[in-house]
Amino acid sequence: PANVTSMHSSNFGYCVSLAVINVDDANPAYHSDGGILFNKAMTSLLKCPEGKAGDYAIPASVTSIGSSAFDRCASLTAVTIPAGVTSIGSSAFYGCSSLPSITIPAGVTSIGDYAFSSCASLTAVTIPAGVTSIGNYAFQSCSGLTAVTIPAGVTSIGDSAFRSCTSLTAIDVADANPSYRSDGGVLYNKAMTSLLTCPGGKAGDYAIPAGVTSIGSSAFYGCSS
């Protein structure tokens, strides 16, 4: 209704049949477009109802995708993110299990915790050059993901960012990256003293280089081959 001026996106969590969120036109804080909840200015997408299906193009006015915005929208088959988006919040696309690919715009600088976690159908993702941080568990359980390239600007990769990506055979890092390095598809710190993540799909035998002094949390988690 018109008087509601404060809501949290998790208010509608686990409403798996919810297809539309409508907002009174007189509401001063919120707006609904195509059944999706935005702030009044339509610069922030706050919540897509979990029952929404098919393809969806986010309006060009949007600059931020809020935390849990598309959380558990398991029937969405495509989402187009406009060029103006600069931030993707925590759990923004968590559990969007029917999304086969996602294009992150060049202006995005941060990918939040759990942002694409449990997107089981996701096979390809391009992390743009402007991204500086990838959150904790950001791509956890993306079981269809086969390859990832970390651009030069990324200086922070959270814990278990690629944990349980069982088809991922290599994590590549741009040579100019000052913080990270890849060797044989395995992710290390730049000095190669700490092994951070072995991709879940790596198979066969592996010898950790002699210079390594620490093996990170969950570094080999789920490396069943």
PDB file of N, CA and C in Angstrom, residues 119-215:
ATOM      1  N   CYS A 119      23.786 -21.350  -8.801  1.00  0.00           N
ATOM      2  CA  CYS A 119      23.259 -21.209 -10.168  1.00  0.00           C
ATOM      3  C   CYS A 119      23.765 -22.422 -10.956  1.00  0.00           C
ATOM      4  N   ALA A 120      23.079 -23.532 -10.792  1.00  0.00           N
ATOM      5  CA  ALA A 120      23.583 -24.828 -11.258  1.00  0.00           C
ATOM      6  C   ALA A 120      23.714 -24.929 -12.774  1.00  0.00           C
ATOM      7  N   SER A 121      22.920 -24.156 -13.527  1.00  0.00           N
ATOM      8  CA  SER A 121      22.966 -24.234 -14.992  1.00  0.00           C
ATOM      9  C   SER A 121      23.958 -23.263 -15.610  1.00  0.00           C
ATOM     10  N   LEU A 122      24.560 -22.418 -14.785  1.00  0.00           N
ATOM     11  CA  LEU A 122      25.472 -21.393 -15.280  1.00  0.00           C
ATOM     12  C   LEU A 122      26.747 -22.052 -15.809  1.00  0.00           C
ATOM     13  N   THR A 123      26.975 -21.917 -17.116  1.00  0.00           N
ATOM     14  CA  THR A 123      28.154 -22.539 -17.727  1.00  0.00           C
ATOM     15  C   THR A 123      29.226 -21.520 -18.086  1.00  0.00           C
ATOM     16  N   ALA A 124      28.824 -20.257 -18.231  1.00  0.00           N
ATOM     17  CA  ALA A 124      29.790 -19.239 -18.642  1.00  0.00           C
ATOM     18  C   ALA A 124      29.518 -17.927 -17.918  1.00  0.00           C
ATOM     19  N   VAL A 125      30.589 -17.290 -17.466  1.00  0.00           N
ATOM     20  CA  VAL A 125      30.480 -15.970 -16.868  1.00  0.00           C
ATOM     21  C   VAL A 125      31.753 -15.200 -17.185  1.00  0.00           C
ATOM     22  N   THR A 126      31.592 -13.947 -17.594  1.00  0.00           N
ATOM     23  CA  THR A 126      32.744 -13.090 -17.860  1.00  0.00           C
ATOM     24  C   THR A 126      32.806 -12.029 -16.772  1.00  0.00           C
ATOM     25  N   ILE A 127      33.889 -12.028 -16.025  1.00  0.00           N
ATOM     26  CA  ILE A 127      34.082 -11.031 -14.975  1.00  0.00           C
ATOM     27  C   ILE A 127      34.772  -9.829 -15.613  1.00  0.00           C
ATOM     28  N   PRO A 128      34.123  -8.664 -15.644  1.00  0.00           N
ATOM     29  CA  PRO A 128      34.696  -7.515 -16.352  1.00  0.00           C
ATOM     30  C   PRO A 128      35.934  -6.949 -15.673  1.00  0.00           C
ATOM     31  N   ALA A 129      36.692  -6.188 -16.448  1.00  0.00           N
ATOM     32  CA  ALA A 129      37.984  -5.666 -15.983  1.00  0.00           C
ATOM     33  C   ALA A 129      37.853  -4.727 -14.797  1.00  0.00           C
ATOM     34  N   GLY A 130      36.699  -4.083 -14.639  1.00  0.00           N
ATOM     35  CA  GLY A 130      36.519  -3.113 -13.561  1.00  0.00           C
ATOM     36  C   GLY A 130      36.269  -3.712 -12.185  1.00  0.00           C
ATOM     37  N   VAL A 131      36.010  -5.008 -12.112  1.00  0.00           N
ATOM     38  CA  VAL A 131      35.722  -5.648 -10.823  1.00  0.00           C
ATOM     39  C   VAL A 131      36.993  -5.689  -9.967  1.00  0.00           C
ATOM     40  N   THR A 132      36.855  -5.248  -8.721  1.00  0.00           N
ATOM     41  CA  THR A 132      37.986  -5.275  -7.787  1.00  0.00           C
ATOM     42  C   THR A 132      37.796  -6.308  -6.681  1.00  0.00           C
ATOM     43  N   SER A 133      36.546  -6.707  -6.418  1.00  0.00           N
ATOM     44  CA  SER A 133      36.324  -7.684  -5.343  1.00  0.00           C
ATOM     45  C   SER A 133      35.256  -8.699  -5.727  1.00  0.00           C
ATOM     46  N   ILE A 134      35.508  -9.936  -5.345  1.00  0.00           N
ATOM     47  CA  ILE A 134      34.578 -11.052  -5.531  1.00  0.00           C
ATOM     48  C   ILE A 134      34.301 -11.595  -4.131  1.00  0.00           C
ATOM     49  N   GLY A 135      33.038 -11.612  -3.740  1.00  0.00           N
ATOM     50  CA  GLY A 135      32.668 -11.922  -2.364  1.00  0.00           C
ATOM     51  C   GLY A 135      32.808 -13.384  -1.975  1.00  0.00           C
ATOM     52  N   ASN A 136      32.627 -13.634  -0.691  1.00  0.00           N
ATOM     53  CA  ASN A 136      32.636 -14.990  -0.159  1.00  0.00           C
ATOM     54  C   ASN A 136      31.557 -15.838  -0.838  1.00  0.00           C
ATOM     55  N   TYR A 137      31.926 -17.048  -1.246  1.00  0.00           N
ATOM     56  CA  TYR A 137      30.977 -18.017  -1.835  1.00  0.00           C
ATOM     57  C   TYR A 137      30.248 -17.452  -3.066  1.00  0.00           C
ATOM     58  N   ALA A 138      30.846 -16.490  -3.752  1.00  0.00           N
ATOM     59  CA  ALA A 138      30.166 -15.781  -4.843  1.00  0.00           C
ATOM     60  C   ALA A 138      29.653 -16.708  -5.938  1.00  0.00           C
ATOM     61  N   PHE A 139      30.422 -17.748  -6.270  1.00  0.00           N
ATOM     62  CA  PHE A 139      30.029 -18.690  -7.331  1.00  0.00           C
ATOM     63  C   PHE A 139      29.950 -20.122  -6.785  1.00  0.00           C
ATOM     64  N   GLN A 140      29.767 -20.260  -5.492  1.00  0.00           N
ATOM     65  CA  GLN A 140      29.692 -21.588  -4.881  1.00  0.00           C
ATOM     66  C   GLN A 140      28.586 -22.435  -5.523  1.00  0.00           C
ATOM     67  N   SER A 141      28.885 -23.696  -5.747  1.00  0.00           N
ATOM     68  CA  SER A 141      27.910 -24.675  -6.265  1.00  0.00           C
ATOM     69  C   SER A 141      27.359 -24.315  -7.639  1.00  0.00           C
ATOM     70  N   CYS A 142      28.147 -23.567  -8.428  1.00  0.00           N
ATOM     71  CA  CYS A 142      27.805 -23.380  -9.844  1.00  0.00           C
ATOM     72  C   CYS A 142      28.367 -24.600 -10.574  1.00  0.00           C
ATOM     73  N   SER A 143      27.633 -25.687 -10.496  1.00  0.00           N
ATOM     74  CA  SER A 143      28.158 -26.991 -10.910  1.00  0.00           C
ATOM     75  C   SER A 143      28.362 -27.116 -12.416  1.00  0.00           C
ATOM     76  N   GLY A 144      27.777 -26.202 -13.205  1.00  0.00           N
ATOM     77  CA  GLY A 144      27.967 -26.251 -14.649  1.00  0.00           C
ATOM     78  C   GLY A 144      29.104 -25.384 -15.150  1.00  0.00           C
ATOM     79  N   LEU A 145      29.666 -24.564 -14.284  1.00  0.00           N
ATOM     80  CA  LEU A 145      30.709 -23.614 -14.678  1.00  0.00           C
ATOM     81  C   LEU A 145      31.985 -24.364 -15.034  1.00  0.00           C
ATOM     82  N   THR A 146      32.524 -24.081 -16.225  1.00  0.00           N
ATOM     83  CA  THR A 146      33.682 -24.836 -16.704  1.00  0.00           C
ATOM     84  C   THR A 146      34.986 -24.044 -16.688  1.00  0.00           C
ATOM     85  N   ALA A 147      34.918 -22.708 -16.757  1.00  0.00           N
ATOM     86  CA  ALA A 147      36.136 -21.899 -16.784  1.00  0.00           C
ATOM     87  C   ALA A 147      35.868 -20.519 -16.213  1.00  0.00           C
ATOM     88  N   VAL A 148      36.872 -19.965 -15.554  1.00  0.00           N
ATOM     89  CA  VAL A 148      36.778 -18.623 -14.973  1.00  0.00           C
ATOM     90  C   VAL A 148      38.095 -17.898 -15.206  1.00  0.00           C
ATOM     91  N   THR A 149      38.014 -16.635 -15.611  1.00  0.00           N
ATOM     92  CA  THR A 149      39.203 -15.800 -15.729  1.00  0.00           C
ATOM     93  C   THR A 149      39.088 -14.630 -14.763  1.00  0.00           C
ATOM     94  N   ILE A 150      40.081 -14.470 -13.912  1.00  0.00           N
ATOM     95  CA  ILE A 150      40.136 -13.374 -12.947  1.00  0.00           C
ATOM     96  C   ILE A 150      40.893 -12.213 -13.601  1.00  0.00           C
ATOM     97  N   PRO A 151      40.253 -11.048 -13.781  1.00  0.00           N
ATOM     98  CA  PRO A 151      40.945  -9.932 -14.436  1.00  0.00           C
ATOM     99  C   PRO A 151      41.997  -9.287 -13.544  1.00  0.00           C
ATOM    100  N   ALA A 152      42.772  -8.381 -14.144  1.00  0.00           N
ATOM    101  CA  ALA A 152      43.914  -7.787 -13.458  1.00  0.00           C
ATOM    102  C   ALA A 152      43.520  -6.942 -12.258  1.00  0.00           C
ATOM    103  N   GLY A 153      42.327  -6.346 -12.279  1.00  0.00           N
ATOM    104  CA  GLY A 153      41.929  -5.416 -11.223  1.00  0.00           C
ATOM    105  C   GLY A 153      41.436  -6.052  -9.946  1.00  0.00           C
ATOM    106  N   VAL A 154      41.196  -7.347  -9.931  1.00  0.00           N
ATOM    107  CA  VAL A 154      40.655  -8.011  -8.737  1.00  0.00           C
ATOM    108  C   VAL A 154      41.741  -8.128  -7.675  1.00  0.00           C
ATOM    109  N   THR A 155      41.501  -7.493  -6.535  1.00  0.00           N
ATOM    110  CA  THR A 155      42.472  -7.534  -5.438  1.00  0.00           C
ATOM    111  C   THR A 155      41.934  -8.280  -4.228  1.00  0.00           C
ATOM    112  N   SER A 156      40.670  -8.704  -4.290  1.00  0.00           N
ATOM    113  CA  SER A 156      40.084  -9.430  -3.170  1.00  0.00           C
ATOM    114  C   SER A 156      39.149 -10.522  -3.684  1.00  0.00           C
ATOM    115  N   ILE A 157      39.439 -11.760  -3.323  1.00  0.00           N
ATOM    116  CA  ILE A 157      38.579 -12.905  -3.627  1.00  0.00           C
ATOM    117  C   ILE A 157      38.215 -13.538  -2.291  1.00  0.00           C
ATOM    118  N   GLY A 158      36.929 -13.590  -1.997  1.00  0.00           N
ATOM    119  CA  GLY A 158      36.456 -14.080  -0.714  1.00  0.00           C
ATOM    120  C   GLY A 158      36.637 -15.574  -0.521  1.00  0.00           C
ATOM    121  N   ASP A 159      36.389 -16.014   0.697  1.00  0.00           N
ATOM    122  CA  ASP A 159      36.500 -17.435   1.037  1.00  0.00           C
ATOM    123  C   ASP A 159      35.565 -18.274   0.179  1.00  0.00           C
ATOM    124  N   SER A 160      36.077 -19.385  -0.318  1.00  0.00           N
ATOM    125  CA  SER A 160      35.270 -20.401  -1.020  1.00  0.00           C
ATOM    126  C   SER A 160      34.461 -19.811  -2.175  1.00  0.00           C
ATOM    127  N   ALA A 161      35.013 -18.802  -2.853  1.00  0.00           N
ATOM    128  CA  ALA A 161      34.287 -18.136  -3.943  1.00  0.00           C
ATOM    129  C   ALA A 161      33.888 -19.115  -5.044  1.00  0.00           C
ATOM    130  N   PHE A 162      34.706 -20.167  -5.264  1.00  0.00           N
ATOM    131  CA  PHE A 162      34.431 -21.133  -6.330  1.00  0.00           C
ATOM    132  C   PHE A 162      34.283 -22.556  -5.765  1.00  0.00           C
ATOM    133  N   ARG A 163      33.877 -22.653  -4.521  1.00  0.00           N
ATOM    134  CA  ARG A 163      33.714 -23.950  -3.863  1.00  0.00           C
ATOM    135  C   ARG A 163      32.586 -24.762  -4.515  1.00  0.00           C
ATOM    136  N   SER A 164      32.800 -26.052  -4.657  1.00  0.00           N
ATOM    137  CA  SER A 164      31.800 -26.999  -5.184  1.00  0.00           C
ATOM    138  C   SER A 164      31.395 -26.697  -6.626  1.00  0.00           C
ATOM    139  N   CYS A 165      32.299 -26.066  -7.389  1.00  0.00           N
ATOM    140  CA  CYS A 165      32.081 -25.901  -8.836  1.00  0.00           C
ATOM    141  C   CYS A 165      32.663 -27.145  -9.497  1.00  0.00           C
ATOM    142  N   THR A 166      31.878 -28.196  -9.555  1.00  0.00           N
ATOM    143  CA  THR A 166      32.394 -29.533  -9.867  1.00  0.00           C
ATOM    144  C   THR A 166      32.809 -29.723 -11.328  1.00  0.00           C
ATOM    145  N   SER A 167      32.401 -28.810 -12.224  1.00  0.00           N
ATOM    146  CA  SER A 167      32.822 -28.901 -13.622  1.00  0.00           C
ATOM    147  C   SER A 167      33.971 -27.949 -13.943  1.00  0.00           C
ATOM    148  N   LEU A 168      34.351 -27.134 -12.971  1.00  0.00           N
ATOM    149  CA  LEU A 168      35.394 -26.136 -13.185  1.00  0.00           C
ATOM    150  C   LEU A 168      36.765 -26.803 -13.170  1.00  0.00           C
ATOM    151  N   THR A 169      37.469 -26.713 -14.293  1.00  0.00           N
ATOM    152  CA  THR A 169      38.773 -27.377 -14.399  1.00  0.00           C
ATOM    153  C   THR A 169      39.943 -26.408 -14.299  1.00  0.00           C
ATOM    154  N   ALA A 170      39.675 -25.109 -14.464  1.00  0.00           N
ATOM    155  CA  ALA A 170      40.774 -24.144 -14.406  1.00  0.00           C
ATOM    156  C   ALA A 170      40.275 -22.778 -13.951  1.00  0.00           C
ATOM    157  N   ILE A 171      41.055 -22.145 -13.084  1.00  0.00           N
ATOM    158  CA  ILE A 171      40.861 -20.747 -12.721  1.00  0.00           C
ATOM    159  C   ILE A 171      42.068 -19.997 -13.274  1.00  0.00           C
ATOM    160  N   ASP A 172      41.837 -19.155 -14.267  1.00  0.00           N
ATOM    161  CA  ASP A 172      42.921 -18.406 -14.893  1.00  0.00           C
ATOM    162  C   ASP A 172      42.960 -16.992 -14.332  1.00  0.00           C
ATOM    163  N   VAL A 173      44.148 -16.434 -14.211  1.00  0.00           N
ATOM    164  CA  VAL A 173      44.336 -15.085 -13.678  1.00  0.00           C
ATOM    165  C   VAL A 173      45.140 -14.262 -14.681  1.00  0.00           C
ATOM    166  N   ALA A 174      44.702 -13.034 -14.931  1.00  0.00           N
ATOM    167  CA  ALA A 174      45.446 -12.150 -15.821  1.00  0.00           C
ATOM    168  C   ALA A 174      46.862 -11.940 -15.288  1.00  0.00           C
ATOM    169  N   ASP A 175      47.836 -11.951 -16.180  1.00  0.00           N
ATOM    170  CA  ASP A 175      49.241 -11.845 -15.773  1.00  0.00           C
ATOM    171  C   ASP A 175      49.526 -10.571 -14.986  1.00  0.00           C
ATOM    172  N   ALA A 176      48.781  -9.497 -15.295  1.00  0.00           N
ATOM    173  CA  ALA A 176      49.039  -8.203 -14.647  1.00  0.00           C
ATOM    174  C   ALA A 176      48.406  -8.089 -13.262  1.00  0.00           C
ATOM    175  N   ASN A 177      47.676  -9.104 -12.815  1.00  0.00           N
ATOM    176  CA  ASN A 177      47.039  -9.023 -11.497  1.00  0.00           C
ATOM    177  C   ASN A 177      48.097  -8.942 -10.398  1.00  0.00           C
ATOM    178  N   PRO A 178      47.995  -7.948  -9.493  1.00  0.00           N
ATOM    179  CA  PRO A 178      49.018  -7.770  -8.465  1.00  0.00           C
ATOM    180  C   PRO A 178      48.852  -8.665  -7.235  1.00  0.00           C
ATOM    181  N   SER A 179      47.704  -9.327  -7.126  1.00  0.00           N
ATOM    182  CA  SER A 179      47.387 -10.052  -5.892  1.00  0.00           C
ATOM    183  C   SER A 179      47.320 -11.563  -6.053  1.00  0.00           C
ATOM    184  N   TYR A 180      46.997 -12.028  -7.266  1.00  0.00           N
ATOM    185  CA  TYR A 180      46.753 -13.454  -7.476  1.00  0.00           C
ATOM    186  C   TYR A 180      47.519 -13.976  -8.688  1.00  0.00           C
ATOM    187  N   ARG A 181      47.642 -15.286  -8.705  1.00  0.00           N
ATOM    188  CA  ARG A 181      48.316 -15.960  -9.809  1.00  0.00           C
ATOM    189  C   ARG A 181      47.696 -17.341  -9.999  1.00  0.00           C
ATOM    190  N   SER A 182      47.726 -17.819 -11.222  1.00  0.00           N
ATOM    191  CA  SER A 182      47.238 -19.159 -11.515  1.00  0.00           C
ATOM    192  C   SER A 182      48.400 -20.013 -12.007  1.00  0.00           C
ATOM    193  N   ASP A 183      48.432 -21.241 -11.548  1.00  0.00           N
ATOM    194  CA  ASP A 183      49.447 -22.185 -12.010  1.00  0.00           C
ATOM    195  C   ASP A 183      48.766 -23.525 -12.222  1.00  0.00           C
ATOM    196  N   GLY A 184      48.751 -23.972 -13.472  1.00  0.00           N
ATOM    197  CA  GLY A 184      48.065 -25.222 -13.775  1.00  0.00           C
ATOM    198  C   GLY A 184      46.575 -25.157 -13.502  1.00  0.00           C
ATOM    199  N   GLY A 185      46.011 -23.942 -13.582  1.00  0.00           N
ATOM    200  CA  GLY A 185      44.580 -23.760 -13.337  1.00  0.00           C
ATOM    201  C   GLY A 185      44.210 -23.644 -11.876  1.00  0.00           C
ATOM    202  N   VAL A 186      45.206 -23.690 -10.985  1.00  0.00           N
ATOM    203  CA  VAL A 186      44.998 -23.593  -9.538  1.00  0.00           C
ATOM    204  C   VAL A 186      45.302 -22.163  -9.090  1.00  0.00           C
ATOM    205  N   LEU A 187      44.486 -21.643  -8.175  1.00  0.00           N
ATOM    206  CA  LEU A 187      44.596 -20.259  -7.740  1.00  0.00           C
ATOM    207  C   LEU A 187      45.527 -20.119  -6.531  1.00  0.00           C
ATOM    208  N   TYR A 188      46.488 -19.178  -6.646  1.00  0.00           N
ATOM    209  CA  TYR A 188      47.449 -18.885  -5.588  1.00  0.00           C
ATOM    210  C   TYR A 188      47.468 -17.376  -5.320  1.00  0.00           C
ATOM    211  N   ASN A 189      48.084 -17.003  -4.196  1.00  0.00           N
ATOM    212  CA  ASN A 189      48.451 -15.597  -4.035  1.00  0.00           C
ATOM    213  C   ASN A 189      49.584 -15.287  -5.015  1.00  0.00           C
ATOM    214  N   LYS A 190      49.895 -14.014  -5.190  1.00  0.00           N
ATOM    215  CA  LYS A 190      50.869 -13.621  -6.222  1.00  0.00           C
ATOM    216  C   LYS A 190      52.236 -14.241  -5.982  1.00  0.00           C
ATOM    217  N   ALA A 191      52.640 -14.328  -4.723  1.00  0.00           N
ATOM    218  CA  ALA A 191      53.964 -14.875  -4.396  1.00  0.00           C
ATOM    219  C   ALA A 191      54.018 -16.395  -4.489  1.00  0.00           C
ATOM    220  N   MET A 192      52.850 -17.014  -4.693  1.00  0.00           N
ATOM    221  CA  MET A 192      52.731 -18.473  -4.747  1.00  0.00           C
ATOM    222  C   MET A 192      53.240 -19.141  -3.469  1.00  0.00           C
ATOM    223  N   THR A 193      52.961 -18.489  -2.337  1.00  0.00           N
ATOM    224  CA  THR A 193      53.249 -19.104  -1.044  1.00  0.00           C
ATOM    225  C   THR A 193      51.999 -19.712  -0.423  1.00  0.00           C
ATOM    226  N   SER A 194      50.846 -19.322  -0.954  1.00  0.00           N
ATOM    227  CA  SER A 194      49.579 -19.838  -0.420  1.00  0.00           C
ATOM    228  C   SER A 194      48.707 -20.366  -1.558  1.00  0.00           C
ATOM    229  N   LEU A 195      48.310 -21.633  -1.453  1.00  0.00           N
ATOM    230  CA  LEU A 195      47.377 -22.234  -2.407  1.00  0.00           C
ATOM    231  C   LEU A 195      45.968 -21.920  -1.913  1.00  0.00           C
ATOM    232  N   LEU A 196      45.216 -21.196  -2.730  1.00  0.00           N
ATOM    233  CA  LEU A 196      43.912 -20.712  -2.295  1.00  0.00           C
ATOM    234  C   LEU A 196      42.765 -21.615  -2.722  1.00  0.00           C
ATOM    235  N   THR A 197      42.731 -21.999  -4.003  1.00  0.00           N
ATOM    236  CA  THR A 197      41.624 -22.822  -4.506  1.00  0.00           C
ATOM    237  C   THR A 197      42.081 -23.716  -5.637  1.00  0.00           C
ATOM    238  N   CYS A 198      41.804 -24.992  -5.506  1.00  0.00           N
ATOM    239  CA  CYS A 198      41.927 -25.925  -6.620  1.00  0.00           C
ATOM    240  C   CYS A 198      40.527 -26.109  -7.194  1.00  0.00           C
ATOM    241  N   PRO A 199      40.334 -25.876  -8.496  1.00  0.00           N
ATOM    242  CA  PRO A 199      38.987 -26.004  -9.058  1.00  0.00           C
ATOM    243  C   PRO A 199      38.433 -27.411  -8.884  1.00  0.00           C
ATOM    244  N   GLY A 200      37.138 -27.490  -8.607  1.00  0.00           N
ATOM    245  CA  GLY A 200      36.499 -28.752  -8.238  1.00  0.00           C
ATOM    246  C   GLY A 200      36.528 -29.824  -9.297  1.00  0.00           C
ATOM    247  N   GLY A 201      36.702 -29.436 -10.576  1.00  0.00           N
ATOM    248  CA  GLY A 201      36.704 -30.418 -11.656  1.00  0.00           C
ATOM    249  C   GLY A 201      38.084 -30.930 -12.029  1.00  0.00           C
ATOM    250  N   LYS A 202      39.103 -30.448 -11.340  1.00  0.00           N
ATOM    251  CA  LYS A 202      40.470 -30.890 -11.671  1.00  0.00           C
ATOM    252  C   LYS A 202      40.628 -32.367 -11.330  1.00  0.00           C
ATOM    253  N   ALA A 203      41.269 -33.112 -12.229  1.00  0.00           N
ATOM    254  CA  ALA A 203      41.361 -34.569 -12.066  1.00  0.00           C
ATOM    255  C   ALA A 203      42.811 -35.032 -12.108  1.00  0.00           C
ATOM    256  N   GLY A 204      43.028 -36.248 -11.643  1.00  0.00           N
ATOM    257  CA  GLY A 204      44.345 -36.866 -11.717  1.00  0.00           C
ATOM    258  C   GLY A 204      45.227 -36.532 -10.539  1.00  0.00           C
ATOM    259  N   ASP A 205      46.532 -36.515 -10.781  1.00  0.00           N
ATOM    260  CA  ASP A 205      47.518 -36.250  -9.730  1.00  0.00           C
ATOM    261  C   ASP A 205      47.909 -34.771  -9.758  1.00  0.00           C
ATOM    262  N   TYR A 206      48.281 -34.261  -8.596  1.00  0.00           N
ATOM    263  CA  TYR A 206      48.724 -32.867  -8.531  1.00  0.00           C
ATOM    264  C   TYR A 206      49.812 -32.715  -7.477  1.00  0.00           C
ATOM    265  N   ALA A 207      50.916 -32.080  -7.861  1.00  0.00           N
ATOM    266  CA  ALA A 207      52.015 -31.795  -6.934  1.00  0.00           C
ATOM    267  C   ALA A 207      52.011 -30.311  -6.611  1.00  0.00           C
ATOM    268  N   ILE A 208      51.808 -29.972  -5.359  1.00  0.00           N
ATOM    269  CA  ILE A 208      51.831 -28.576  -4.919  1.00  0.00           C
ATOM    270  C   ILE A 208      53.269 -28.064  -5.028  1.00  0.00           C
ATOM    271  N   PRO A 209      53.468 -26.872  -5.617  1.00  0.00           N
ATOM    272  CA  PRO A 209      54.829 -26.343  -5.777  1.00  0.00           C
ATOM    273  C   PRO A 209      55.563 -26.213  -4.443  1.00  0.00           C
ATOM    274  N   ALA A 210      56.878 -26.311  -4.504  1.00  0.00           N
ATOM    275  CA  ALA A 210      57.711 -26.352  -3.302  1.00  0.00           C
ATOM    276  C   ALA A 210      57.659 -25.074  -2.473  1.00  0.00           C
ATOM    277  N   GLY A 211      57.368 -23.933  -3.122  1.00  0.00           N
ATOM    278  CA  GLY A 211      57.356 -22.663  -2.402  1.00  0.00           C
ATOM    279  C   GLY A 211      56.143 -22.433  -1.529  1.00  0.00           C
ATOM    280  N   VAL A 212      55.136 -23.277  -1.629  1.00  0.00           N
ATOM    281  CA  VAL A 212      53.889 -23.086  -0.882  1.00  0.00           C
ATOM    282  C   VAL A 212      54.081 -23.406   0.595  1.00  0.00           C
ATOM    283  N   THR A 213      53.643 -22.468   1.450  1.00  0.00           N
ATOM    284  CA  THR A 213      53.754 -22.670   2.896  1.00  0.00           C
ATOM    285  C   THR A 213      52.396 -22.820   3.576  1.00  0.00           C
ATOM    286  N   SER A 214      51.312 -22.478   2.869  1.00  0.00           N
ATOM    287  CA  SER A 214      49.979 -22.638   3.466  1.00  0.00           C
ATOM    288  C   SER A 214      48.958 -23.068   2.418  1.00  0.00           C
ATOM    289  N   ILE A 215      48.002 -23.874   2.869  1.00  0.00           N
ATOM    290  CA  ILE A 215      46.881 -24.331   2.037  1.00  0.00           C
ATOM    291  C   ILE A 215      45.622 -23.744   2.649  1.00  0.00           C
TER     292      ILE A 215
END
